[in-house]
Structures are given as structure tokens and as C-alpha cells.
Coordinates of C-alpha atoms and ligand atoms in Angstrom, one line a residue:
M39 CA 106.3 132.6 157.9
N40 CA 108.2 134.5 160.5
T41 CA 109.8 132.7 163.7
T42 CA 110.6 134.7 166.8
I43 CA 112.6 133.5 169.7
D44 CA 111.2 134.7 173.2
F45 CA 113.0 134.3 176.4
N46 CA 110.0 135.8 178.6
L47 CA 107.4 133.7 180.3
E48 CA 104.9 136.5 179.7
S49 CA 104.8 136.0 176.3
F50 CA 104.5 132.2 176.7
N51 CA 101.2 133.1 178.9
K52 CA 99.9 135.2 176.3
A53 CA 99.4 132.6 173.3
S54 CA 96.3 131.7 172.4
L55 CA 97.8 128.2 171.0
K56 CA 100.5 126.6 173.2
V57 CA 102.4 123.7 171.6
V58 CA 104.2 121.3 173.8
A59 CA 105.8 117.8 173.7
A60 CA 104.9 114.7 175.3
Y61 CA 107.2 111.5 175.4
E62 CA 106.1 107.7 175.4
K63 CA 106.6 106.3 178.9
T64 CA 109.6 103.5 179.0
K65 CA 109.4 100.5 181.4
D66 CA 110.7 102.7 184.3
D67 CA 108.0 105.4 183.9
K68 CA 104.8 105.1 186.0
K69 CA 102.8 108.2 183.8
T70 CA 101.0 107.2 180.7
A71 CA 102.7 110.2 179.0
V72 CA 106.1 112.0 180.1
L73 CA 106.0 115.7 180.1
S74 CA 108.8 118.2 180.8
W75 CA 106.7 121.4 180.4
T76 CA 107.9 124.8 181.7
D77 CA 104.4 125.7 182.5
K78 CA 103.7 123.4 185.5
D79 CA 100.0 124.7 185.9
L80 CA 99.5 123.5 182.5
A81 CA 101.1 120.1 183.2
K82 CA 98.7 119.8 186.1
A83 CA 95.6 120.6 184.0
F84 CA 96.6 118.3 181.6
G85 CA 97.0 115.3 184.1
F86 CA 93.6 115.8 185.2
I87 CA 92.0 115.3 182.1
K88 CA 90.6 111.8 182.0
D89 CA 91.1 111.4 178.0
T90 CA 95.1 111.5 178.7
A91 CA 94.6 108.0 179.3
D92 CA 94.3 107.1 175.7
F93 CA 97.5 109.5 174.9
T94 CA 100.6 107.6 175.3
G95 CA 102.7 110.3 173.8
S96 CA 103.7 107.9 171.0
K97 CA 105.2 109.1 168.2
G98 CA 103.2 110.9 165.5
S99 CA 100.2 111.0 167.8
S100 CA 98.7 114.4 169.1
F101 CA 96.3 115.4 171.5
T102 CA 94.5 118.8 171.8
F103 CA 92.7 120.4 175.2
T104 CA 91.8 123.6 176.3
A105 CA 93.4 124.8 179.4
P106 CA 91.6 126.5 182.6
D107 CA 92.3 129.8 181.2
C108 CA 90.8 129.2 177.9
T109 CA 93.9 128.9 175.7
T110 CA 94.3 125.8 173.4
V111 CA 97.0 123.4 174.0
L112 CA 98.2 120.8 171.3
V113 CA 100.3 118.1 172.8
V114 CA 102.7 116.6 170.4
G115 CA 103.8 113.0 170.7
L116 CA 107.6 112.3 170.1
G117 CA 107.7 108.7 171.5
E118 CA 110.3 107.6 173.6
K119 CA 112.5 110.6 174.6
T120 CA 115.8 108.7 174.4
K121 CA 115.1 107.7 171.0
V122 CA 114.1 111.1 169.7
K123 CA 117.0 112.4 167.3
S124 CA 117.2 115.7 165.4
E125 CA 115.3 114.4 162.3
G126 CA 112.5 113.0 164.5
L127 CA 112.2 116.5 165.8
R128 CA 112.2 118.3 162.7
K129 CA 109.6 116.1 161.2
A130 CA 107.2 116.2 164.5
I131 CA 107.3 120.1 164.2
A132 CA 106.6 120.2 160.5
T133 CA 103.5 118.0 161.3
A134 CA 102.4 120.1 164.2
Y135 CA 103.0 123.0 161.8
K136 CA 100.7 121.4 159.2
A137 CA 98.0 120.5 161.7
I138 CA 97.5 124.0 163.2
A139 CA 98.2 126.1 159.5
A140 CA 94.7 126.0 158.9
K141 CA 92.9 126.8 161.9
K142 CA 92.3 130.2 163.5
F143 CA 94.7 131.0 166.2
K144 CA 96.1 134.5 166.6
A145 CA 99.5 133.7 168.5
V146 CA 101.3 130.9 168.4
T147 CA 103.8 129.8 171.0
I148 CA 105.7 126.5 171.0
D149 CA 107.4 125.4 174.6
A150 CA 111.0 125.0 172.9
H151 CA 112.3 123.2 176.2
S152 CA 109.7 120.5 176.2
F153 CA 110.6 119.3 172.8
N154 CA 114.5 119.3 173.7
A155 CA 115.1 115.6 174.1
I156 CA 118.2 115.9 172.2
N157 CA 119.5 117.9 175.6
K158 CA 120.9 120.6 173.4
I159 CA 118.6 123.7 173.7
A160 CA 120.2 125.9 171.1
D161 CA 120.3 123.2 168.7
A162 CA 117.0 121.9 169.3
T163 CA 115.4 125.2 168.8
M164 CA 117.2 125.8 165.5
I165 CA 115.8 122.5 164.3
M166 CA 112.3 123.5 165.2
K167 CA 112.8 127.2 163.4
E168 CA 114.4 125.4 160.5
A169 CA 111.1 122.7 160.4
I170 CA 108.3 125.7 160.6
E171 CA 110.3 128.0 157.9
L172 CA 110.5 124.9 155.3
T173 CA 107.1 123.6 156.1
A174 CA 105.6 127.2 155.8
Y175 CA 106.5 127.4 152.1
S176 CA 104.5 127.3 149.2
F177 CA 104.4 128.2 145.9
D178 CA 101.3 129.8 145.1
K179 CA 101.8 132.6 142.3
Y180 CA 99.7 130.7 139.8
K181 CA 96.9 130.2 142.6
S182 CA 94.1 133.0 142.2
K183 CA 93.7 132.2 146.1
K184 CA 96.8 132.4 148.1
T185 CA 97.8 130.3 151.2
K186 CA 96.9 132.3 154.4
T187 CA 97.6 131.4 158.0
S188 CA 95.6 133.3 160.6
F189 CA 98.9 133.9 162.6
K190 CA 101.7 135.9 160.9
E191 CA 104.5 134.4 163.1
I192 CA 105.2 131.5 165.4
T193 CA 106.9 132.0 168.7
L194 CA 109.7 129.5 170.2
F195 CA 109.8 130.0 173.8
V196 CA 112.9 129.4 175.4
N197 CA 113.1 129.2 179.4
D198 CA 116.8 129.9 179.4
K199 CA 117.8 133.4 179.3
K200 CA 121.7 132.1 179.5
A201 CA 121.3 130.6 176.1
K202 CA 119.8 133.9 174.7
R203 CA 123.3 134.9 172.8
A204 CA 124.1 131.8 171.4
I205 CA 120.4 131.1 170.0
E206 CA 120.1 134.4 168.6
K207 CA 123.3 134.3 166.8
A208 CA 122.3 130.7 165.7
A209 CA 118.7 132.0 164.2
I210 CA 120.6 134.2 161.8
A211 CA 122.7 131.6 160.3
T212 CA 119.4 128.9 160.4
E213 CA 117.6 131.6 158.7
N214 CA 120.0 131.9 156.0
I215 CA 119.8 128.3 155.2
T216 CA 116.0 127.8 155.2
S217 CA 115.6 131.1 153.0
S218 CA 118.1 129.8 150.5
M219 CA 116.6 126.0 150.4
N220 CA 113.1 128.0 149.8
F221 CA 114.8 130.1 147.1
A222 CA 116.1 127.0 145.4
K223 CA 112.5 125.2 145.9
A224 CA 110.8 128.3 144.1
L225 CA 113.3 128.3 141.2
V226 CA 112.7 124.4 140.8
D227 CA 108.6 125.2 141.0
E228 CA 108.9 127.9 138.6
T229 CA 107.2 127.0 135.2
P230 CA 109.6 126.1 131.9
N231 CA 107.5 129.1 129.7
A232 CA 108.4 131.6 132.5
L233 CA 111.9 130.6 133.7
H234 CA 114.1 129.6 130.2
S235 CA 117.7 130.2 130.7
V236 CA 117.6 133.8 129.7
E237 CA 115.3 134.6 132.8
Y238 CA 117.0 132.0 135.2
A239 CA 120.2 133.9 134.7
K240 CA 118.4 137.2 135.4
R241 CA 116.8 135.9 138.4
V242 CA 119.9 134.3 140.0
E243 CA 121.8 137.7 139.3
K244 CA 119.4 139.8 140.7
D245 CA 119.1 137.9 144.0
V246 CA 123.3 138.1 144.0
K247 CA 122.9 141.8 143.6
A248 CA 120.3 142.2 146.3
N249 CA 121.7 139.9 149.0
L250 CA 125.2 138.5 148.3
K251 CA 127.1 141.5 148.8
G252 CA 130.7 141.4 147.5
V253 CA 129.9 138.3 145.0
K254 CA 131.4 138.7 141.5
V255 CA 128.8 137.6 138.5
K256 CA 129.9 136.8 135.2
I257 CA 127.2 135.8 132.8
L258 CA 128.3 133.8 129.6
G259 CA 126.0 134.2 126.6
K260 CA 126.0 132.3 123.2
A261 CA 128.8 134.1 121.7
E262 CA 131.1 133.9 125.0
I263 CA 130.1 129.7 125.4
K264 CA 131.0 129.5 121.6
K265 CA 134.3 131.3 122.2
E266 CA 134.7 128.7 125.2
K267 CA 134.3 125.9 122.5
M268 CA 131.6 124.4 124.6
G269 CA 130.8 122.2 121.6
M270 CA 128.8 120.0 123.8
F271 CA 126.8 122.7 125.5
L272 CA 125.9 124.1 122.3
S273 CA 124.8 120.9 120.9
V274 CA 122.0 120.8 123.8
N275 CA 121.0 124.6 123.1
A276 CA 120.9 124.0 119.1
G277 CA 117.2 123.3 119.1
S278 CA 116.3 125.8 121.4
A279 CA 114.4 129.1 121.3
H280 CA 116.5 130.5 123.9
D281 CA 120.0 131.5 124.0
P282 CA 122.3 129.6 126.9
R283 CA 123.7 131.0 129.7
L284 CA 126.6 130.1 131.8
V285 CA 126.4 131.9 135.3
H286 CA 129.8 132.2 136.9
L287 CA 129.7 133.5 140.8
T288 CA 133.0 133.8 142.7
Y289 CA 132.8 134.8 146.7
T290 CA 136.1 135.3 148.1
P291 CA 136.0 135.4 152.1
K292 CA 137.5 138.1 153.8
K293 CA 140.5 136.5 155.0
V294 CA 142.8 134.6 152.0
T295 CA 145.8 132.9 153.1
K296 CA 147.6 130.3 151.5
N297 CA 145.8 127.6 153.5
T298 CA 142.2 129.1 152.0
K299 CA 140.5 126.2 150.4
H300 CA 138.8 126.8 147.1
I301 CA 135.9 124.7 146.0
A302 CA 133.8 125.0 142.7
L303 CA 130.1 124.0 142.5
V304 CA 128.7 123.1 139.5
G305 CA 124.8 122.5 138.5
K306 CA 122.9 121.1 135.7
G307 CA 120.3 124.0 134.7
L308 CA 117.8 122.4 131.9
T309 CA 115.0 124.7 132.2
F310 CA 113.3 122.1 130.4
D311 CA 114.3 118.6 129.2
T312 CA 112.0 117.3 126.2
G313 CA 114.9 114.8 125.3
G314 CA 115.4 116.5 122.0
Y315 CA 115.1 114.2 118.7
S316 CA 115.5 111.3 121.1
L317 CA 112.1 112.5 122.4
K318 CA 110.6 111.6 125.6
P319 CA 107.3 109.7 125.7
G320 CA 104.4 112.2 127.3
A321 CA 104.4 110.8 130.4
A322 CA 108.1 110.8 131.0
M323 CA 108.4 114.5 129.7
A324 CA 105.7 116.0 132.3
G325 CA 107.9 117.0 135.3
M326 CA 110.9 117.9 133.4
K327 CA 111.0 121.5 134.4
N328 CA 112.5 120.1 137.6
D329 CA 115.6 119.3 135.2
M330 CA 117.4 122.6 136.7
G331 CA 117.3 121.2 140.3
G332 CA 120.9 120.5 140.3
S333 CA 121.5 124.3 139.5
A334 CA 119.2 125.2 142.1
T335 CA 120.7 123.1 145.0
V336 CA 124.3 124.4 144.2
Y337 CA 123.0 127.9 144.0
G338 CA 120.8 127.6 147.2
A339 CA 123.9 126.0 149.0
F340 CA 126.1 129.0 147.5
R341 CA 123.7 131.5 148.8
A342 CA 123.5 130.3 152.1
A343 CA 127.2 129.6 152.6
V344 CA 127.8 133.1 151.4
L345 CA 125.3 134.6 153.8
N346 CA 127.1 132.7 156.5
N347 CA 130.3 134.0 155.7
S348 CA 132.1 130.7 154.9
T349 CA 135.8 130.8 155.5
C350 CA 136.5 129.0 151.7
K351 CA 136.8 130.5 148.2
I352 CA 133.4 129.2 146.5
T353 CA 132.9 129.5 142.8
C354 CA 129.4 128.4 141.5
I355 CA 128.9 127.6 137.9
L356 CA 125.5 127.3 136.6
G357 CA 124.9 125.7 132.9
M358 CA 121.2 126.7 131.7
T359 CA 119.6 125.9 128.7
D360 CA 116.6 123.8 127.7
N361 CA 116.7 120.7 125.5
A362 CA 114.2 121.3 122.6
V363 CA 113.4 120.3 119.2
N364 CA 113.2 122.4 115.9
E365 CA 115.0 122.2 112.5
H366 CA 118.7 123.1 114.0
A367 CA 118.5 120.9 116.8
T368 CA 121.0 118.0 117.2
V369 CA 120.3 114.9 115.7
P370 CA 121.7 111.3 116.9
D371 CA 124.9 110.1 115.6
S372 CA 126.2 113.8 115.5
I373 CA 129.8 114.2 116.9
V374 CA 130.6 117.3 118.5
T375 CA 133.9 118.5 120.1
A376 CA 134.1 119.5 124.0
R377 CA 135.6 122.4 125.4
N378 CA 138.5 120.3 126.6
G379 CA 139.2 118.9 123.0
K380 CA 137.6 115.6 123.4
T381 CA 135.1 114.5 120.5
V382 CA 131.9 113.0 121.5
E383 CA 129.5 111.0 119.4
I384 CA 125.9 112.0 120.6
L385 CA 123.6 108.5 120.2
N386 CA 120.8 109.9 122.4
T387 CA 120.0 113.4 122.6
D388 CA 118.2 112.8 126.0
A389 CA 121.6 112.1 127.6
E390 CA 122.1 116.1 127.6
G391 CA 122.6 116.8 131.1
R392 CA 126.1 115.3 130.8
L393 CA 127.1 117.4 127.8
V394 CA 126.0 120.6 129.6
L395 CA 127.8 119.6 132.5
G396 CA 131.0 118.2 130.8
D397 CA 131.7 121.6 129.4
C398 CA 131.3 123.4 132.8
L399 CA 133.4 121.0 134.8
S400 CA 135.9 121.5 132.0
Y401 CA 135.4 125.4 132.7
A402 CA 135.5 124.7 136.4
S403 CA 138.6 122.5 136.2
D404 CA 140.5 125.4 134.5
L405 CA 139.9 127.6 137.6
E406 CA 142.1 125.0 139.6
P407 CA 140.0 124.6 142.9
D408 CA 140.9 122.1 145.6
M409 CA 137.4 120.5 145.1
I410 CA 134.7 120.4 142.3
I411 CA 131.2 119.3 143.8
N412 CA 128.5 119.3 141.1
A413 CA 124.7 118.4 141.5
A414 CA 122.5 117.3 138.5
T415 CA 119.1 115.4 138.1
L416 CA 121.3 113.4 135.6
T417 CA 119.8 109.9 135.5
G418 CA 116.4 108.3 135.8
A419 CA 118.5 105.0 136.4
C420 CA 119.3 106.9 139.9
L421 CA 115.4 106.5 140.9
V422 CA 115.9 102.7 139.8
A423 CA 119.1 102.4 142.0
L424 CA 118.3 104.4 145.0
G425 CA 114.8 105.3 145.0
T426 CA 113.6 108.9 145.7
Q427 CA 114.8 109.4 149.1
V428 CA 118.6 109.1 148.8
C429 CA 120.9 110.9 146.7
A430 CA 123.5 109.4 144.6
V431 CA 127.5 110.4 145.3
L432 CA 130.1 109.2 142.7
G433 CA 133.6 110.5 142.2
S434 CA 137.0 110.5 143.8
D435 CA 137.4 108.9 147.2
K436 CA 138.2 111.9 149.5
A437 CA 135.5 114.2 148.1
T438 CA 132.8 111.5 148.2
K439 CA 133.6 110.7 151.9
R440 CA 133.3 114.2 152.4
V441 CA 130.1 114.6 151.2
L442 CA 129.0 111.5 152.8
D443 CA 130.2 112.4 156.4
V444 CA 128.6 115.7 156.1
A445 CA 125.2 114.5 154.6
K446 CA 125.0 112.1 157.8
T447 CA 125.6 114.9 160.2
S448 CA 123.1 117.0 158.4
D449 CA 120.3 114.3 158.3
E450 CA 120.2 113.9 154.6
Y451 CA 120.4 110.6 152.9
A452 CA 123.1 109.8 150.4
W453 CA 125.0 106.9 149.2
R454 CA 127.9 106.1 147.2
L455 CA 127.9 104.3 143.7
P456 CA 131.5 102.9 142.1
I457 CA 133.0 104.0 138.8
I458 CA 134.6 101.0 137.6
P459 CA 137.2 100.6 134.7
E460 CA 135.0 98.8 132.5
W461 CA 132.3 101.5 132.6
R462 CA 134.9 103.9 131.5
E463 CA 135.9 101.8 128.8
E464 CA 132.1 101.5 128.0
M465 CA 131.7 105.1 127.5
T466 CA 134.2 105.4 124.8
S467 CA 133.3 105.3 120.9
H468 CA 134.4 103.3 117.9
I469 CA 134.2 106.7 115.9
A470 CA 135.0 109.2 118.5
D471 CA 136.8 109.6 121.6
L472 CA 133.6 109.4 123.7
R473 CA 129.8 108.0 123.5
N474 CA 127.2 110.0 125.5
I475 CA 125.3 107.0 126.7
G476 CA 126.6 103.3 127.8
K477 CA 125.9 100.2 125.8
G478 CA 123.0 98.8 127.9
R479 CA 120.4 99.9 130.4
F480 CA 122.3 98.9 133.4
A481 CA 124.3 101.2 135.9
G482 CA 123.2 104.4 134.0
T483 CA 123.7 106.5 136.9
A484 CA 127.6 105.2 137.2
T485 CA 128.1 105.2 133.5
A486 CA 127.0 109.1 133.4
A487 CA 129.4 109.6 136.2
A488 CA 132.0 107.6 134.4
F489 CA 131.9 110.4 131.5
L490 CA 131.6 113.4 133.3
E491 CA 135.1 112.2 134.9
N492 CA 136.6 112.8 131.5
F493 CA 136.3 116.4 131.8
I494 CA 137.6 116.9 135.4
T495 CA 141.5 117.5 135.3
D496 CA 143.6 114.9 137.2
G497 CA 144.3 115.9 140.7
I498 CA 141.4 117.9 141.2
E499 CA 139.1 116.2 143.9
W500 CA 135.5 115.8 142.5
A501 CA 132.1 114.5 143.8
H502 CA 129.0 114.0 141.3
L503 CA 125.6 114.3 143.2
D504 CA 123.0 112.6 141.1
V505 CA 119.7 114.5 142.7
A506 CA 117.2 113.0 140.2
G507 CA 115.4 111.1 143.3
V508 CA 115.8 113.6 145.7
A509 CA 115.3 117.3 144.1
S510 CA 111.7 117.3 144.1
D511 CA 108.5 115.5 145.2
Q512 CA 109.6 114.6 148.6
S513 CA 106.2 113.9 149.9
H514 CA 107.6 111.3 152.6
L515 CA 109.1 114.5 154.1
P516 CA 106.7 116.6 156.1
Y517 CA 108.8 119.6 155.9
C518 CA 109.1 119.3 152.2
P519 CA 105.9 120.2 149.9
S520 CA 104.5 116.8 148.7
K521 CA 105.1 117.9 145.3
G522 CA 107.7 120.3 143.6
G523 CA 111.1 121.6 144.6
S524 CA 112.5 120.1 147.8
G525 CA 116.0 121.6 148.5
I526 CA 117.2 118.7 149.9
M527 CA 121.4 118.6 149.6
V528 CA 121.0 122.3 149.9
R529 CA 121.9 121.5 153.9
T530 CA 124.8 119.2 153.4
L531 CA 126.4 121.4 150.9
H532 CA 126.1 124.4 152.8
N533 CA 127.4 122.5 155.9
L534 CA 130.6 121.4 153.6
L535 CA 131.2 124.9 152.2
I536 CA 131.3 126.6 155.7
N537 CA 134.0 124.0 157.0
G538 CA 135.7 123.4 153.8
Ligands
BES1387 N1 116.7 114.7 133.0 C1 117.0 113.1 132.7 C2 116.8 112.4 133.8 C3 115.7 112.5 134.8 C4 114.8 111.3 134.5 C5 115.6 113.1 135.9 C6 113.8 111.3 135.3 C7 114.4 113.1 136.8 C8 113.6 112.2 136.4 C9 118.1 112.9 131.8 O1 118.5 113.9 130.9 C10 117.9 112.2 131.1 O2 116.7 112.1 130.2 N2 118.5 110.8 130.9 C11 118.0 109.8 130.4 C12 119.5 108.9 130.1 C13 119.7 108.1 129.2 C14 119.2 108.5 127.5 C15 120.9 107.4 128.7 C16 117.6 108.6 131.2 O3 117.6 108.7 132.5 O4 116.8 108.0 130.6
ZN1388 ZN1 117.4 113.8 129.0
ZN1389 ZN1 118.1 116.0 131.5

């Protein structure tokens, strides 16, 4: 779905569907619903309609009427004006989009000004643009009947010619973010029989070559991963029909000084997680195509930050394999040697993400970045601790604080969990340096992070994002598909990468 931004009243008047906002009255307001519409005649017509008495503009409500010129008007209730925040606006536009998508309108125009409760017309317009482009996403390649809307684009009408330049510039940046979020969602939605490690690496490489000019691509296959002595990574791939892939992308900004920050992103790219010999039960295994969600998240953020000309140097490392079972698959009780020389007792082959990530984190550490941020659908325990709406963040004080701060201003929920010395101790083995699972069921998200910490070189700031809850199935967010990839945390990571 394209969104165009128009600054001319004539185009607004040509729309067959006009979308406008209304707010709930406060104690001081006399009217039933409060409007600040660009088209005063429309507002007048609305006032004449008796039924409006029932429509108060409350949050989540809507009202449709036919204007004297026969255009349809959809009035979207946003609640009390002073209480509207950016996320509320994003949700309201997403809900409105869903309401009109199935209807037969030729030209849809939104009166952006009427929705500008946050009093920043450029920001409000961008949030609306974002909401439309995210909500319009659908993964229908395997459907015989494709999703179609009768309108090809939605126009955002901005009654402020002075804001034109700033808004047009911001629109490009916004589109770079939404297209990257949607790209990440499509990777998550792709099936494991189509998107195995070899194919996944190819798709990322193809996208980089097509869209990210100047980004260097290095792809390590099985032989190179062996050469890197990534014993943990290889142990996960041992039972697979597909070779592993480590995708290593490098973006260097146009201007590099000694103050240029280098941030490394690392992502868990398990194209399917059966659990290996510690096989998952059927109900827990379904949905494990999403186990590459962390790598899709960091790639999406990398892509958006590169397109938006980040001033940081950015490395992106994606560890790709599936976790399958055949006669070569790793059996529990095996001991393997990690890239950094530490030995690891594998007690549960379903705790595989940390094995792939650990070796990738050691590889990233050797590049000596200022900060490493990794994302992974690492633990089911993350869903127990924080549910499906909050991303867990663990790691060094500085890096976690940075992620939490940016998440807050990016309208995404993130919460820190601790790593305590006792849990570091819990991850040591009686027979090797480390064990790949904790000793009990509790604090699984944190013990996993305590394991990962062993592969970060001292002195490098590090944040681990457990996206097990948020990377998919965000049915509570109207701008995300109710099932499938969500793109959540791409916006936060993009914003972090842009400002360093
Ligand atoms: N990919 C899973 C984690 C997961 C579970 C993500 C549910 C999304 C939804 C991970 O590889 C895994 O299986 N972790 C185990 C660890 C355990 C064996 C210590 C888990 O969470 O049960
Ligand atoms: Zn697993
Ligand atoms: Zn997994």
C-alpha cells in the first residue's frame, strides 16, 4: 500500500472516502464530540446529523455518514485530545485502515490535521503513514486468493504548506523503516521448507545487493565455519540436511572519524527448531519456523539504518541453521569446544540458540565494536516472565539502559532482567567449562543470558534482547498481523543505530 502526502485542498475534495478524527469532550467542552477539521462544511454537516448525539468520540469508536456532496466520511474517535499519545494514534489509524480495507472506495484521504492531537504535524503524519504501511502488510504468497483493496493508495492531506519540505524528507525515512519491518516480517512468515539456512542467506544477500549500496557481504559456509572453530554452532547443524550459513554484513558511513561508533548486531537464525534429540513435543514444535525472528529483527534494523544513512559503522552477523535430528545429530551429554576455546557440556539439544549465538558473539567480539546488540527467540521462559508484549533486555548497564531508553521513545515495551553471579555459577559444568542449561526450571531467560556473556570480550558493551514473546503473533497490536512476524523491536534498534 502506497501512501502519498498531499498539501492541496482540491485533492482532499476529490476523495470518495474522507477519514477525520473526533475527540471526546472534557468537562470544559460543550459539544458532544470535539472536531478540528480542515473542511468546515463537513464539520457543519456532521453537526446536523442527529445520530452524532450517540457518538462521543470515545477511544475506539467510529461513526460513518454521507456528506451533502455524497462522499462517505469516516469519523474516528480518539478519546480526550490531551490524552492522545503517538501509540494511540498509530493504533487508531491501524484500526481505521482495517475497517475500510474491505470496502469499495476508489480514493481515500485522511485529514491529517484533524488527527494531530500531539501538536506536531510532521510527527503525527509520519505515525499515520507508518500505521498504514504496516497494517497493509499481508503474507499471501501461499494463498490462491490474494488480498486486494479497491484503492491503490491512501492520501494523507496536510493543510500546512510550510511543513512540506520537512514532511517529504521524513516520509522517505519512514518508508525505509516500514519497508524494513515488513521485510523482516516476510522472512519470519516464510516456511521452513522454503527458507532453510542456504536459502535464507541468499535472500538476505539478494536484498543487500538490490537495496543497500556499499554494504559488504561475506557469507561463511560449513568449511569456513569449521575454520573459525565454531564447535557450538556446528554441533547444532550436525543433524541438518542443510549447510549452516554465517552472514556477515558491514556498513561504513560516508564520514568516518576516530569518534565514529561501531555497533555490531548479532541474530539467532534458527530456520526451524525441532529441539534436536531433546525433541520438542508436537504442540511446542509448531510455530518454530519463527525461531529465526531474532536474525530477522536485527537484519530489519540494519537495513533501515543503512537506508537512512546512519552515522555509525554497523556490522550485522546472522547465524543460520535449523536444529534437526538425523544419525549425525548431537546427542545430549556431548561436549563441544566453542570458538573462544571454552568447552561446553550439551545437556539439552533444545537449548541450541545460545550455542549458535555464543560462537557468533565471539566472532563479533573479535571485530572490536563499541557495542554488541543481539536479538534471539531464545527462551520460552521469557514468555513466562514478561508475556507476549514485552521484550526482555539483559547485559551490561550502559548497553541495556541505552536499549530501554530508546525503546521508550520508540513506543516499544522493553524491560531489563538481571544476571546475578549465582546464575553465572549455575551455568558451569562439573565436567566442562560450561553447561548449556541451568540446573532448574527457574530464571531460564537470565541463565541463558549468563551463558551468552561468556562469549563477549570484557570491556565491550553488550545487550541481549530475548524476543521470544514479541517477534511474532502480536494480535494485541492492530498494526501487526495477528499471527506471524511482527517486526517489533526493529524501530527501536533502528533509532538506536541512527543516533549511536
Ligand atoms: N526457540 C526456543 C525458545 C522459544 C520457545 C521461543 C517458545 C519461542 C517460543 C529455544 O531454542 C528453546 O527451545 N529453549 C528452551 C531452553 C531450555 C531447554 C533450557 C526452552 O525455552 O524451553
Ligand atoms: Zn530450542
Ligand atoms: Zn530455538
